[in-house]
Coordinates of C-alpha atoms in Angstrom, one line a residue:
X30 CA -9.1 -0.2 -16.2
X31 CA -12.1 -1.0 -14.6
X32 CA -12.2 0.1 -11.0
X33 CA -13.1 -3.0 -8.6
X34 CA -15.3 -2.9 -5.4
X35 CA -12.9 -2.6 -2.2
X36 CA -13.6 -5.2 0.8
X37 CA -14.9 -3.4 3.6
X38 CA -11.9 -2.3 5.8
X39 CA -11.4 -4.4 9.2
X40 CA -13.3 -2.6 11.8
X41 CA -10.7 -3.3 14.4
X42 CA -8.3 -1.9 12.3
X43 CA -9.9 1.4 12.1
X44 CA -10.3 1.5 15.8
X45 CA -6.9 0.7 16.4
X46 CA -5.8 3.4 14.0
X47 CA -8.0 5.7 15.5
X48 CA -6.4 5.2 19.0
X49 CA -3.0 5.4 17.5
X50 CA -3.8 8.6 15.9
X51 CA -5.3 10.1 18.7
X52 CA -2.4 9.2 21.1
X53 CA 0.2 10.5 18.6
X54 CA -1.8 13.8 18.5
X55 CA -1.9 14.0 22.2
X56 CA 1.9 13.2 22.4
X57 CA 2.8 16.0 19.8
X58 CA 1.0 18.7 21.8
X59 CA -1.3 21.6 21.0
X60 CA 1.0 23.5 18.7
X61 CA 1.2 21.3 15.6
X62 CA -0.8 21.3 12.7
X63 CA -2.7 18.3 10.9
X64 CA -0.7 16.6 8.1
X65 CA -1.9 17.2 4.6
X66 CA -2.8 13.9 4.2
X67 CA -5.0 13.6 7.5
X68 CA -7.2 16.2 5.8
X69 CA -7.1 14.9 2.2
X70 CA -10.3 13.7 0.6
X71 CA -10.4 10.2 -1.1
X72 CA -9.2 10.4 -4.5
X73 CA -11.8 9.6 -6.9
X74 CA -10.6 10.8 -10.5
X75 CA -7.1 10.2 -12.0
X76 CA -5.1 12.5 -14.3
X77 CA -4.2 10.5 -17.7
X78 CA -0.4 10.8 -16.5
X79 CA -1.4 9.2 -12.8
X80 CA -3.0 6.7 -14.7
X81 CA 0.1 5.7 -16.6
X82 CA 2.6 6.3 -13.8
X83 CA 0.4 3.7 -11.9
X84 CA 0.5 1.1 -14.7
X85 CA 4.4 1.7 -15.0
X86 CA 4.4 1.0 -11.1
X87 CA 2.2 -2.2 -11.5
X88 CA 4.4 -3.7 -14.2
X89 CA 7.7 -2.9 -12.5
X90 CA 6.2 -4.5 -9.3
X91 CA 5.3 -7.7 -11.4
X92 CA 9.0 -7.8 -12.9
X93 CA 10.1 -8.4 -9.2
X94 CA 7.9 -11.5 -8.8
X95 CA 9.9 -14.2 -6.9
X96 CA 12.6 -12.0 -5.5
X97 CA 13.5 -13.0 -2.3
X98 CA 12.4 -11.6 1.2
X99 CA 14.5 -10.4 3.9
X100 CA 13.3 -8.0 6.9
X101 CA 14.5 -4.6 6.2
X102 CA 15.4 -5.3 2.5
X103 CA 15.5 -2.5 0.2
X104 CA 16.5 -4.3 -3.2
X105 CA 16.7 -7.0 -5.4
X106 CA 20.3 -7.8 -4.4
X107 CA 19.4 -8.3 -0.6
X108 CA 15.7 -9.0 -0.6
X109 CA 12.8 -6.8 0.1
X110 CA 10.3 -6.5 3.0
X111 CA 6.7 -5.1 2.3
X112 CA 7.8 -1.6 2.4
X113 CA 11.3 -1.8 0.9
X114 CA 9.5 -3.4 -2.3
X115 CA 7.1 -0.4 -2.5
X116 CA 10.0 2.4 -1.9
X117 CA 11.9 0.5 -4.8
X118 CA 9.2 0.1 -6.9
X119 CA 8.0 3.7 -6.9
X120 CA 11.8 5.0 -7.2
X121 CA 12.5 2.9 -10.1
X122 CA 9.2 3.1 -12.0
X123 CA 7.8 6.5 -10.9
X124 CA 10.8 8.5 -9.9
X125 CA 9.2 8.9 -6.3
X126 CA 11.6 8.9 -3.3
X127 CA 9.8 7.3 -0.9
X128 CA 10.7 6.0 2.8
X129 CA 9.8 4.5 5.8
X130 CA 7.8 1.4 6.9
X131 CA 4.3 0.3 5.8
X132 CA 2.6 2.6 8.6
X133 CA 4.7 5.8 7.4
X134 CA 3.8 5.1 3.8
X135 CA 0.1 4.9 4.6
X136 CA 0.8 8.4 6.4
X137 CA 2.7 9.8 3.1
X138 CA -0.4 8.5 0.7
X139 CA -3.7 9.9 0.0
X140 CA -6.7 7.5 0.3
X141 CA -8.5 6.4 -2.7
X142 CA -12.4 6.3 -2.9
X143 CA -14.1 3.0 -2.6
X144 CA -14.6 1.7 -6.4
X145 CA -11.9 3.8 -7.7
X146 CA -8.9 1.4 -7.1
X147 CA -6.2 1.7 -10.1
X148 CA -3.0 0.0 -10.9
X149 CA -0.2 1.5 -8.9
X150 CA -2.3 2.1 -5.7
X151 CA -1.1 0.9 -2.5
X152 CA -3.0 -1.5 -0.5
X153 CA -2.8 -1.6 3.5
X154 CA -3.2 -4.6 5.6
X155 CA -3.3 -5.2 9.5
X156 CA -1.1 -8.5 9.5
X157 CA 0.6 -8.1 12.9
X158 CA -2.1 -6.7 14.7
X159 CA -1.1 -3.3 14.1
X160 CA -2.8 -0.8 11.9
X161 CA -0.9 -0.7 8.4
X162 CA 1.5 -3.1 9.2
X163 CA 1.8 -4.6 5.5
X164 CA 1.5 -2.9 2.2
X165 CA 1.1 -4.2 -1.6
X166 CA 0.9 -2.8 -4.9
X167 CA -2.4 -3.2 -6.6
X168 CA -1.6 -4.5 -10.3
X169 CA -5.4 -4.9 -11.3
X170 CA -7.9 -7.4 -11.8
X171 CA -8.3 -7.6 -8.0
X172 CA -4.5 -8.8 -7.7
X173 CA -1.5 -7.1 -5.8
X174 CA 2.4 -7.8 -5.5
X175 CA 3.8 -7.8 -2.0
X176 CA 6.9 -9.1 -0.4
X177 CA 5.0 -11.8 1.8
X178 CA 7.3 -13.7 3.8
X179 CA 10.7 -15.8 3.9
X180 CA 9.2 -18.9 2.5
X181 CA 7.2 -17.1 -0.6
X182 CA 9.4 -14.0 -1.1
X183 CA 7.8 -11.4 -3.4
X184 CA 4.5 -12.8 -5.0
X185 CA 1.0 -12.0 -6.2
X186 CA -2.2 -12.6 -4.4
X187 CA -5.9 -11.7 -4.8
X188 CA -7.2 -9.0 -2.9
X189 CA -10.3 -11.1 -2.3
X190 CA -8.5 -14.1 -0.5
X191 CA -9.8 -14.9 2.7
X192 CA -6.5 -14.1 4.5
X193 CA -6.2 -10.6 2.9
X194 CA -9.8 -9.5 2.7
X195 CA -10.2 -10.1 6.4
X196 CA -7.1 -8.0 7.2
X197 CA -7.5 -5.1 4.5
X198 CA -7.7 -1.5 6.0
X199 CA -7.6 0.4 2.8
X200 CA -6.3 1.6 -0.4
X201 CA -4.2 4.6 -0.8
X202 CA -2.2 6.4 -3.8
X203 CA 1.1 8.5 -4.2
X204 CA 0.4 9.5 -7.6
X205 CA -1.6 12.6 -8.9

C-alpha cells in the first residue's frame, strides 16, 4: 500500500497537548519515569506481520460501517463511540486488549512518521477542543473508519475532508 502525505497537525492541538503533558508531569512529581511512548521514535518501517495485521484491522473496521453510535458504547449490540470502536476492532482483528478513551489510546500508541501511514494505523483529532478527543482507524487511500456521532454512527470519511484535516493531530500505531 502506498503511503500518503499526512496533513499538518493542528498547531493549537500540539500546544494544548504540550500544556496538558506539562501539567500531567508536574502533578506526577519528580520520582516518575517517562512512559515508553513519550520516548518512542516515529515508526517509518513496518514488518510484514504488522502490515498484515493492519490490513485485518482495517477490513474488520470496514465491516462495522453503519453500526450505531452510543457514547461509551463498546460493541455492536450496544453501539460504539470512537474509542469503543477502536478497542473492539483491535481485540477482534488483532488480538490486542486495549482500553481507555481516545486520549488514553494516543498515549498507548507510537507515532507514525509523516508519509508512512498504513492501514490499521490510528488517526487522532481534536474535535472537542481537547487534544486527541477523537480517534479513527485508517483503512487506506486517504480514508478512515470512525464512530462519528449519533446521527451517522460508524462511517468512513476522507482524511482530506476539510473538517477532519483542520482537526487532525497525528497518526499513531499499536502494531509492530
